Amino acid sequence: GFAGAGFATAPPVVQQPTVIQAPQDSLIGDLLSMDLGPAQPQAAMMPGTMGGRSGMNLLGGGLDELLGMPTAAPSVGAGPPQAPAPAAAPFGGGATGGLGDLFGLQGGLGMSGAAYVAPKTVWLPAQKGKGLEISGTFSRRQNQLYMDLTISNRAMQPMGGFAVQFNRNSFGLIPAAALQIPEPLMAGVSTEASLPVNTIGPVQRMEPLNQLQMAVKNNVDVMYFATVVPYNVLWVEDGQMDRKVYLATWKDIPPSNEVQFTISDFSISSDDAQKKLSGNNVFLIAKRNVEGQVCLFAC
């Protein structure tokens, strides 16, 4: 069985799809039976040029002062500030964790303020999909998350009875509708599909955090594969935070959860950066000029 919600199926047109066994109580059997293919390559972390949150005190009053908030007096007997946490592994999208893509480094600056959509990549090659090839990406349109797919029949026979199911994942992602594929999908034919996705499903922490394992079935077999979901499509339109809430939340996050990236070899103004971030639901909290450098605080 495959843990998570049931298959989102469209009414069969050509023939009845093969029935998958009911989900088991544990993920162990599901994960052992999945053929996820080679692991995604992890690029090395780029060294950061700015210190961690504890290093903010070097700028004066720390984050409180930069945000224009009153600064609390230091407690008596407080120990020395902790050193910045070591850089963590990138969270997908190359050495900058997808930030370079977000700012347009991979495909030009593009439309200022437009939400970034990663190019489609092959998730399921035909040799592993018994002739079924799936390329995909994720996008966010009109407050809705979508999984955009290209379904190709590389086999010598028609395909039908398509359905999709997600395994439990970190963000509770589940299909919000049936996978609509024109049937039969004849040999040598490709078709496009856009599947709406909700975040109300069962939750299971994945590694990496944004990994999504899924199964697609048709009249041939059930195919298992995995991909990673770009973080920017998960950021919601109502994510703006109050400054005081932002500051309290920042202070509650342990230094071990801090990640640093350096984006180099490109030039963009702070105003353009702000527009691009806003277009991807990253909202400005404060903007300060510190020692000749513009610091943007966003949520």
PDB file of N, CA and C in Angstrom, residues 128-202:
ATOM      1  N   LYS A 128      11.885   3.849 -16.594  1.00  0.00           N
ATOM      2  CA  LYS A 128      11.422   3.433 -15.267  1.00  0.00           C
ATOM      3  C   LYS A 128       9.906   3.414 -15.166  1.00  0.00           C
ATOM      4  N   GLY A 129       9.255   4.116 -16.076  1.00  0.00           N
ATOM      5  CA  GLY A 129       7.796   4.190 -16.050  1.00  0.00           C
ATOM      6  C   GLY A 129       7.120   3.253 -17.018  1.00  0.00           C
ATOM      7  N   LYS A 130       7.874   2.259 -17.514  1.00  0.00           N
ATOM      8  CA  LYS A 130       7.310   1.282 -18.466  1.00  0.00           C
ATOM      9  C   LYS A 130       6.645   1.987 -19.644  1.00  0.00           C
ATOM     10  N   GLY A 131       7.364   2.985 -20.148  1.00  0.00           N
ATOM     11  CA  GLY A 131       6.882   3.744 -21.299  1.00  0.00           C
ATOM     12  C   GLY A 131       6.198   5.047 -20.926  1.00  0.00           C
ATOM     13  N   LEU A 132       5.852   5.221 -19.661  1.00  0.00           N
ATOM     14  CA  LEU A 132       5.224   6.460 -19.208  1.00  0.00           C
ATOM     15  C   LEU A 132       6.304   7.430 -18.745  1.00  0.00           C
ATOM     16  N   GLU A 133       6.336   8.612 -19.325  1.00  0.00           N
ATOM     17  CA  GLU A 133       7.291   9.646 -18.927  1.00  0.00           C
ATOM     18  C   GLU A 133       6.522  10.831 -18.358  1.00  0.00           C
ATOM     19  N   ILE A 134       6.973  11.322 -17.199  1.00  0.00           N
ATOM     20  CA  ILE A 134       6.311  12.447 -16.541  1.00  0.00           C
ATOM     21  C   ILE A 134       7.340  13.534 -16.253  1.00  0.00           C
ATOM     22  N   SER A 135       7.074  14.733 -16.766  1.00  0.00           N
ATOM     23  CA  SER A 135       7.852  15.918 -16.429  1.00  0.00           C
ATOM     24  C   SER A 135       6.936  16.862 -15.668  1.00  0.00           C
ATOM     25  N   GLY A 136       7.512  17.608 -14.735  1.00  0.00           N
ATOM     26  CA  GLY A 136       6.634  18.459 -13.948  1.00  0.00           C
ATOM     27  C   GLY A 136       7.326  19.619 -13.284  1.00  0.00           C
ATOM     28  N   THR A 137       6.517  20.488 -12.725  1.00  0.00           N
ATOM     29  CA  THR A 137       6.952  21.604 -11.905  1.00  0.00           C
ATOM     30  C   THR A 137       5.780  22.007 -11.027  1.00  0.00           C
ATOM     31  N   PHE A 138       5.987  22.992 -10.177  1.00  0.00           N
ATOM     32  CA  PHE A 138       4.933  23.494  -9.312  1.00  0.00           C
ATOM     33  C   PHE A 138       4.788  24.993  -9.531  1.00  0.00           C
ATOM     34  N   SER A 139       3.574  25.478  -9.400  1.00  0.00           N
ATOM     35  CA  SER A 139       3.322  26.903  -9.560  1.00  0.00           C
ATOM     36  C   SER A 139       2.227  27.324  -8.584  1.00  0.00           C
ATOM     37  N   ARG A 140       2.088  28.643  -8.430  1.00  0.00           N
ATOM     38  CA  ARG A 140       1.032  29.192  -7.588  1.00  0.00           C
ATOM     39  C   ARG A 140       0.315  30.259  -8.378  1.00  0.00           C
ATOM     40  N   ARG A 141      -0.987  30.055  -8.576  1.00  0.00           N
ATOM     41  CA  ARG A 141      -1.788  30.971  -9.375  1.00  0.00           C
ATOM     42  C   ARG A 141      -3.098  31.261  -8.656  1.00  0.00           C
ATOM     43  N   GLN A 142      -3.391  32.537  -8.490  1.00  0.00           N
ATOM     44  CA  GLN A 142      -4.646  32.974  -7.869  1.00  0.00           C
ATOM     45  C   GLN A 142      -4.880  32.262  -6.526  1.00  0.00           C
ATOM     46  N   ASN A 143      -3.862  32.329  -5.685  1.00  0.00           N
ATOM     47  CA  ASN A 143      -3.922  31.786  -4.315  1.00  0.00           C
ATOM     48  C   ASN A 143      -4.047  30.263  -4.269  1.00  0.00           C
ATOM     49  N   GLN A 144      -3.716  29.577  -5.348  1.00  0.00           N
ATOM     50  CA  GLN A 144      -3.845  28.117  -5.393  1.00  0.00           C
ATOM     51  C   GLN A 144      -2.537  27.491  -5.863  1.00  0.00           C
ATOM     52  N   LEU A 145      -2.122  26.427  -5.175  1.00  0.00           N
ATOM     53  CA  LEU A 145      -0.940  25.665  -5.559  1.00  0.00           C
ATOM     54  C   LEU A 145      -1.323  24.643  -6.623  1.00  0.00           C
ATOM     55  N   TYR A 146      -0.489  24.533  -7.666  1.00  0.00           N
ATOM     56  CA  TYR A 146      -0.721  23.582  -8.752  1.00  0.00           C
ATOM     57  C   TYR A 146       0.527  22.756  -9.003  1.00  0.00           C
ATOM     58  N   MET A 147       0.316  21.505  -9.416  1.00  0.00           N
ATOM     59  CA  MET A 147       1.370  20.663  -9.951  1.00  0.00           C
ATOM     60  C   MET A 147       1.127  20.559 -11.452  1.00  0.00           C
ATOM     61  N   ASP A 148       2.027  21.151 -12.228  1.00  0.00           N
ATOM     62  CA  ASP A 148       1.882  21.210 -13.683  1.00  0.00           C
ATOM     63  C   ASP A 148       2.703  20.088 -14.319  1.00  0.00           C
ATOM     64  N   LEU A 149       2.043  19.264 -15.111  1.00  0.00           N
ATOM     65  CA  LEU A 149       2.649  18.042 -15.622  1.00  0.00           C
ATOM     66  C   LEU A 149       2.615  17.988 -17.148  1.00  0.00           C
ATOM     67  N   THR A 150       3.612  17.310 -17.709  1.00  0.00           N
ATOM     68  CA  THR A 150       3.584  16.843 -19.096  1.00  0.00           C
ATOM     69  C   THR A 150       3.643  15.326 -19.057  1.00  0.00           C
ATOM     70  N   ILE A 151       2.589  14.670 -19.530  1.00  0.00           N
ATOM     71  CA  ILE A 151       2.474  13.209 -19.532  1.00  0.00           C
ATOM     72  C   ILE A 151       2.738  12.717 -20.946  1.00  0.00           C
ATOM     73  N   SER A 152       3.725  11.848 -21.106  1.00  0.00           N
ATOM     74  CA  SER A 152       4.103  11.350 -22.435  1.00  0.00           C
ATOM     75  C   SER A 152       4.035   9.829 -22.465  1.00  0.00           C
ATOM     76  N   ASN A 153       3.446   9.311 -23.536  1.00  0.00           N
ATOM     77  CA  ASN A 153       3.378   7.863 -23.749  1.00  0.00           C
ATOM     78  C   ASN A 153       4.484   7.471 -24.709  1.00  0.00           C
ATOM     79  N   ARG A 154       5.568   6.896 -24.174  1.00  0.00           N
ATOM     80  CA  ARG A 154       6.693   6.460 -24.996  1.00  0.00           C
ATOM     81  C   ARG A 154       6.597   4.973 -25.327  1.00  0.00           C
ATOM     82  N   ALA A 155       5.484   4.350 -24.955  1.00  0.00           N
ATOM     83  CA  ALA A 155       5.315   2.919 -25.208  1.00  0.00           C
ATOM     84  C   ALA A 155       4.688   2.701 -26.598  1.00  0.00           C
ATOM     85  N   MET A 156       4.403   1.440 -26.899  1.00  0.00           N
ATOM     86  CA  MET A 156       3.843   1.075 -28.198  1.00  0.00           C
ATOM     87  C   MET A 156       2.343   0.817 -28.117  1.00  0.00           C
ATOM     88  N   GLN A 157       1.730   1.084 -26.958  1.00  0.00           N
ATOM     89  CA  GLN A 157       0.311   0.799 -26.776  1.00  0.00           C
ATOM     90  C   GLN A 157      -0.361   1.983 -26.118  1.00  0.00           C
ATOM     91  N   PRO A 158      -1.673   2.145 -26.287  1.00  0.00           N
ATOM     92  CA  PRO A 158      -2.387   3.240 -25.628  1.00  0.00           C
ATOM     93  C   PRO A 158      -2.377   3.070 -24.113  1.00  0.00           C
ATOM     94  N   MET A 159      -2.493   4.191 -23.406  1.00  0.00           N
ATOM     95  CA  MET A 159      -2.550   4.183 -21.951  1.00  0.00           C
ATOM     96  C   MET A 159      -3.827   4.863 -21.489  1.00  0.00           C
ATOM     97  N   GLY A 160      -4.337   4.423 -20.340  1.00  0.00           N
ATOM     98  CA  GLY A 160      -5.545   5.015 -19.767  1.00  0.00           C
ATOM     99  C   GLY A 160      -5.642   4.689 -18.296  1.00  0.00           C
ATOM    100  N   GLY A 161      -6.739   5.079 -17.678  1.00  0.00           N
ATOM    101  CA  GLY A 161      -6.957   4.790 -16.271  1.00  0.00           C
ATOM    102  C   GLY A 161      -5.975   5.479 -15.352  1.00  0.00           C
ATOM    103  N   PHE A 162      -5.647   6.743 -15.645  1.00  0.00           N
ATOM    104  CA  PHE A 162      -4.629   7.451 -14.854  1.00  0.00           C
ATOM    105  C   PHE A 162      -5.187   7.897 -13.494  1.00  0.00           C
ATOM    106  N   ALA A 163      -4.338   7.817 -12.485  1.00  0.00           N
ATOM    107  CA  ALA A 163      -4.652   8.317 -11.149  1.00  0.00           C
ATOM    108  C   ALA A 163      -3.351   8.647 -10.442  1.00  0.00           C
ATOM    109  N   VAL A 164      -3.425   9.510  -9.435  1.00  0.00           N
ATOM    110  CA  VAL A 164      -2.224   9.935  -8.709  1.00  0.00           C
ATOM    111  C   VAL A 164      -2.509   9.905  -7.219  1.00  0.00           C
ATOM    112  N   GLN A 165      -1.500   9.596  -6.451  1.00  0.00           N
ATOM    113  CA  GLN A 165      -1.590   9.600  -4.988  1.00  0.00           C
ATOM    114  C   GLN A 165      -0.274  10.099  -4.422  1.00  0.00           C
ATOM    115  N   PHE A 166      -0.353  10.926  -3.368  1.00  0.00           N
ATOM    116  CA  PHE A 166       0.836  11.420  -2.676  1.00  0.00           C
ATOM    117  C   PHE A 166       1.058  10.625  -1.395  1.00  0.00           C
ATOM    118  N   ASN A 167       2.319  10.394  -1.063  1.00  0.00           N
ATOM    119  CA  ASN A 167       2.650   9.832   0.239  1.00  0.00           C
ATOM    120  C   ASN A 167       2.544  10.942   1.289  1.00  0.00           C
ATOM    121  N   ARG A 168       2.488  10.572   2.545  1.00  0.00           N
ATOM    122  CA  ARG A 168       2.528  11.572   3.605  1.00  0.00           C
ATOM    123  C   ARG A 168       3.779  12.432   3.424  1.00  0.00           C
ATOM    124  N   ASN A 169       3.650  13.716   3.717  1.00  0.00           N
ATOM    125  CA  ASN A 169       4.768  14.626   3.477  1.00  0.00           C
ATOM    126  C   ASN A 169       4.743  15.741   4.510  1.00  0.00           C
ATOM    127  N   SER A 170       5.797  16.565   4.491  1.00  0.00           N
ATOM    128  CA  SER A 170       6.000  17.569   5.537  1.00  0.00           C
ATOM    129  C   SER A 170       4.925  18.639   5.573  1.00  0.00           C
ATOM    130  N   PHE A 171       4.281  18.915   4.445  1.00  0.00           N
ATOM    131  CA  PHE A 171       3.350  20.038   4.371  1.00  0.00           C
ATOM    132  C   PHE A 171       1.906  19.599   4.146  1.00  0.00           C
ATOM    133  N   GLY A 172       1.623  18.315   4.284  1.00  0.00           N
ATOM    134  CA  GLY A 172       0.256  17.836   4.139  1.00  0.00           C
ATOM    135  C   GLY A 172      -0.302  17.993   2.739  1.00  0.00           C
ATOM    136  N   LEU A 173       0.561  17.924   1.728  1.00  0.00           N
ATOM    137  CA  LEU A 173       0.110  18.104   0.343  1.00  0.00           C
ATOM    138  C   LEU A 173      -0.700  16.903  -0.118  1.00  0.00           C
ATOM    139  N   ILE A 174      -1.861  17.161  -0.709  1.00  0.00           N
ATOM    140  CA  ILE A 174      -2.696  16.122  -1.309  1.00  0.00           C
ATOM    141  C   ILE A 174      -3.341  16.689  -2.567  1.00  0.00           C
ATOM    142  N   PRO A 175      -3.655  15.827  -3.551  1.00  0.00           N
ATOM    143  CA  PRO A 175      -4.373  16.320  -4.738  1.00  0.00           C
ATOM    144  C   PRO A 175      -5.739  16.858  -4.333  1.00  0.00           C
ATOM    145  N   ALA A 176      -6.106  18.001  -4.925  1.00  0.00           N
ATOM    146  CA  ALA A 176      -7.401  18.607  -4.638  1.00  0.00           C
ATOM    147  C   ALA A 176      -8.452  18.224  -5.668  1.00  0.00           C
ATOM    148  N   ALA A 177      -8.079  17.443  -6.672  1.00  0.00           N
ATOM    149  CA  ALA A 177      -9.007  17.025  -7.720  1.00  0.00           C
ATOM    150  C   ALA A 177      -8.441  15.780  -8.385  1.00  0.00           C
ATOM    151  N   ALA A 178      -9.222  15.203  -9.253  1.00  0.00           N
ATOM    152  CA  ALA A 178      -8.755  14.047 -10.017  1.00  0.00           C
ATOM    153  C   ALA A 178      -7.770  14.489 -11.092  1.00  0.00           C
ATOM    154  N   LEU A 179      -6.852  13.593 -11.427  1.00  0.00           N
ATOM    155  CA  LEU A 179      -5.892  13.855 -12.502  1.00  0.00           C
ATOM    156  C   LEU A 179      -6.606  13.677 -13.842  1.00  0.00           C
ATOM    157  N   GLN A 180      -6.776  14.771 -14.562  1.00  0.00           N
ATOM    158  CA  GLN A 180      -7.529  14.763 -15.812  1.00  0.00           C
ATOM    159  C   GLN A 180      -6.583  14.574 -16.992  1.00  0.00           C
ATOM    160  N   ILE A 181      -6.594  13.366 -17.561  1.00  0.00           N
ATOM    161  CA  ILE A 181      -5.776  13.037 -18.727  1.00  0.00           C
ATOM    162  C   ILE A 181      -6.698  12.556 -19.843  1.00  0.00           C
ATOM    163  N   PRO A 182      -6.641  13.166 -21.038  1.00  0.00           N
ATOM    164  CA  PRO A 182      -7.456  12.672 -22.144  1.00  0.00           C
ATOM    165  C   PRO A 182      -7.115  11.212 -22.443  1.00  0.00           C
ATOM    166  N   GLU A 183      -8.132  10.372 -22.529  1.00  0.00           N
ATOM    167  CA  GLU A 183      -7.900   8.943 -22.734  1.00  0.00           C
ATOM    168  C   GLU A 183      -8.668   8.464 -23.975  1.00  0.00           C
ATOM    169  N   PRO A 184      -8.094   7.502 -24.700  1.00  0.00           N
ATOM    170  CA  PRO A 184      -6.771   6.918 -24.425  1.00  0.00           C
ATOM    171  C   PRO A 184      -5.644   7.860 -24.840  1.00  0.00           C
ATOM    172  N   LEU A 185      -4.514   7.751 -24.137  1.00  0.00           N
ATOM    173  CA  LEU A 185      -3.305   8.476 -24.505  1.00  0.00           C
ATOM    174  C   LEU A 185      -2.531   7.575 -25.456  1.00  0.00           C
ATOM    175  N   MET A 186      -2.567   7.935 -26.725  1.00  0.00           N
ATOM    176  CA  MET A 186      -2.016   7.055 -27.740  1.00  0.00           C
ATOM    177  C   MET A 186      -0.486   7.042 -27.693  1.00  0.00           C
ATOM    178  N   ALA A 187       0.087   6.009 -28.272  1.00  0.00           N
ATOM    179  CA  ALA A 187       1.544   5.868 -28.324  1.00  0.00           C
ATOM    180  C   ALA A 187       2.167   7.067 -29.030  1.00  0.00           C
ATOM    181  N   GLY A 188       3.236   7.592 -28.433  1.00  0.00           N
ATOM    182  CA  GLY A 188       3.951   8.720 -29.011  1.00  0.00           C
ATOM    183  C   GLY A 188       3.303  10.068 -28.786  1.00  0.00           C
ATOM    184  N   VAL A 189       2.263  10.122 -27.965  1.00  0.00           N
ATOM    185  CA  VAL A 189       1.529  11.367 -27.733  1.00  0.00           C
ATOM    186  C   VAL A 189       1.839  11.903 -26.335  1.00  0.00           C
ATOM    187  N   SER A 190       1.939  13.229 -26.234  1.00  0.00           N
ATOM    188  CA  SER A 190       2.124  13.901 -24.946  1.00  0.00           C
ATOM    189  C   SER A 190       0.939  14.816 -24.689  1.00  0.00           C
ATOM    190  N   THR A 191       0.621  15.018 -23.422  1.00  0.00           N
ATOM    191  CA  THR A 191      -0.473  15.905 -23.049  1.00  0.00           C
ATOM    192  C   THR A 191      -0.102  16.663 -21.781  1.00  0.00           C
ATOM    193  N   GLU A 192      -0.743  17.818 -21.583  1.00  0.00           N
ATOM    194  CA  GLU A 192      -0.479  18.657 -20.423  1.00  0.00           C
ATOM    195  C   GLU A 192      -1.602  18.489 -19.400  1.00  0.00           C
ATOM    196  N   ALA A 193      -1.251  18.575 -18.130  1.00  0.00           N
ATOM    197  CA  ALA A 193      -2.235  18.507 -17.057  1.00  0.00           C
ATOM    198  C   ALA A 193      -1.803  19.434 -15.926  1.00  0.00           C
ATOM    199  N   SER A 194      -2.767  20.063 -15.289  1.00  0.00           N
ATOM    200  CA  SER A 194      -2.502  20.946 -14.149  1.00  0.00           C
ATOM    201  C   SER A 194      -3.375  20.477 -12.996  1.00  0.00           C
ATOM    202  N   LEU A 195      -2.731  19.954 -11.954  1.00  0.00           N
ATOM    203  CA  LEU A 195      -3.434  19.352 -10.830  1.00  0.00           C
ATOM    204  C   LEU A 195      -3.427  20.304  -9.637  1.00  0.00           C
ATOM    205  N   PRO A 196      -4.588  20.775  -9.176  1.00  0.00           N
ATOM    206  CA  PRO A 196      -4.595  21.596  -7.964  1.00  0.00           C
ATOM    207  C   PRO A 196      -4.209  20.758  -6.749  1.00  0.00           C
ATOM    208  N   VAL A 197      -3.482  21.399  -5.825  1.00  0.00           N
ATOM    209  CA  VAL A 197      -2.962  20.702  -4.644  1.00  0.00           C
ATOM    210  C   VAL A 197      -3.362  21.482  -3.391  1.00  0.00           C
ATOM    211  N   ASN A 198      -3.847  20.756  -2.391  1.00  0.00           N
ATOM    212  CA  ASN A 198      -4.190  21.352  -1.100  1.00  0.00           C
ATOM    213  C   ASN A 198      -3.153  20.973  -0.043  1.00  0.00           C
ATOM    214  N   THR A 199      -3.233  21.631   1.107  1.00  0.00           N
ATOM    215  CA  THR A 199      -2.297  21.364   2.209  1.00  0.00           C
ATOM    216  C   THR A 199      -3.062  20.902   3.448  1.00  0.00           C
ATOM    217  N   ILE A 200      -4.047  20.032   3.260  1.00  0.00           N
ATOM    218  CA  ILE A 200      -4.885  19.568   4.372  1.00  0.00           C
ATOM    219  C   ILE A 200      -4.738  18.066   4.594  1.00  0.00           C
ATOM    220  N   GLY A 201      -3.702  17.461   4.027  1.00  0.00           N
ATOM    221  CA  GLY A 201      -3.514  16.026   4.139  1.00  0.00           C
ATOM    222  C   GLY A 201      -2.709  15.630   5.365  1.00  0.00           C
ATOM    223  N   PRO A 202      -2.454  14.316   5.528  1.00  0.00           N
ATOM    224  CA  PRO A 202      -1.648  13.834   6.651  1.00  0.00           C
ATOM    225  C   PRO A 202      -0.217  14.327   6.546  1.00  0.00           C
TER     226      PRO A 202
END
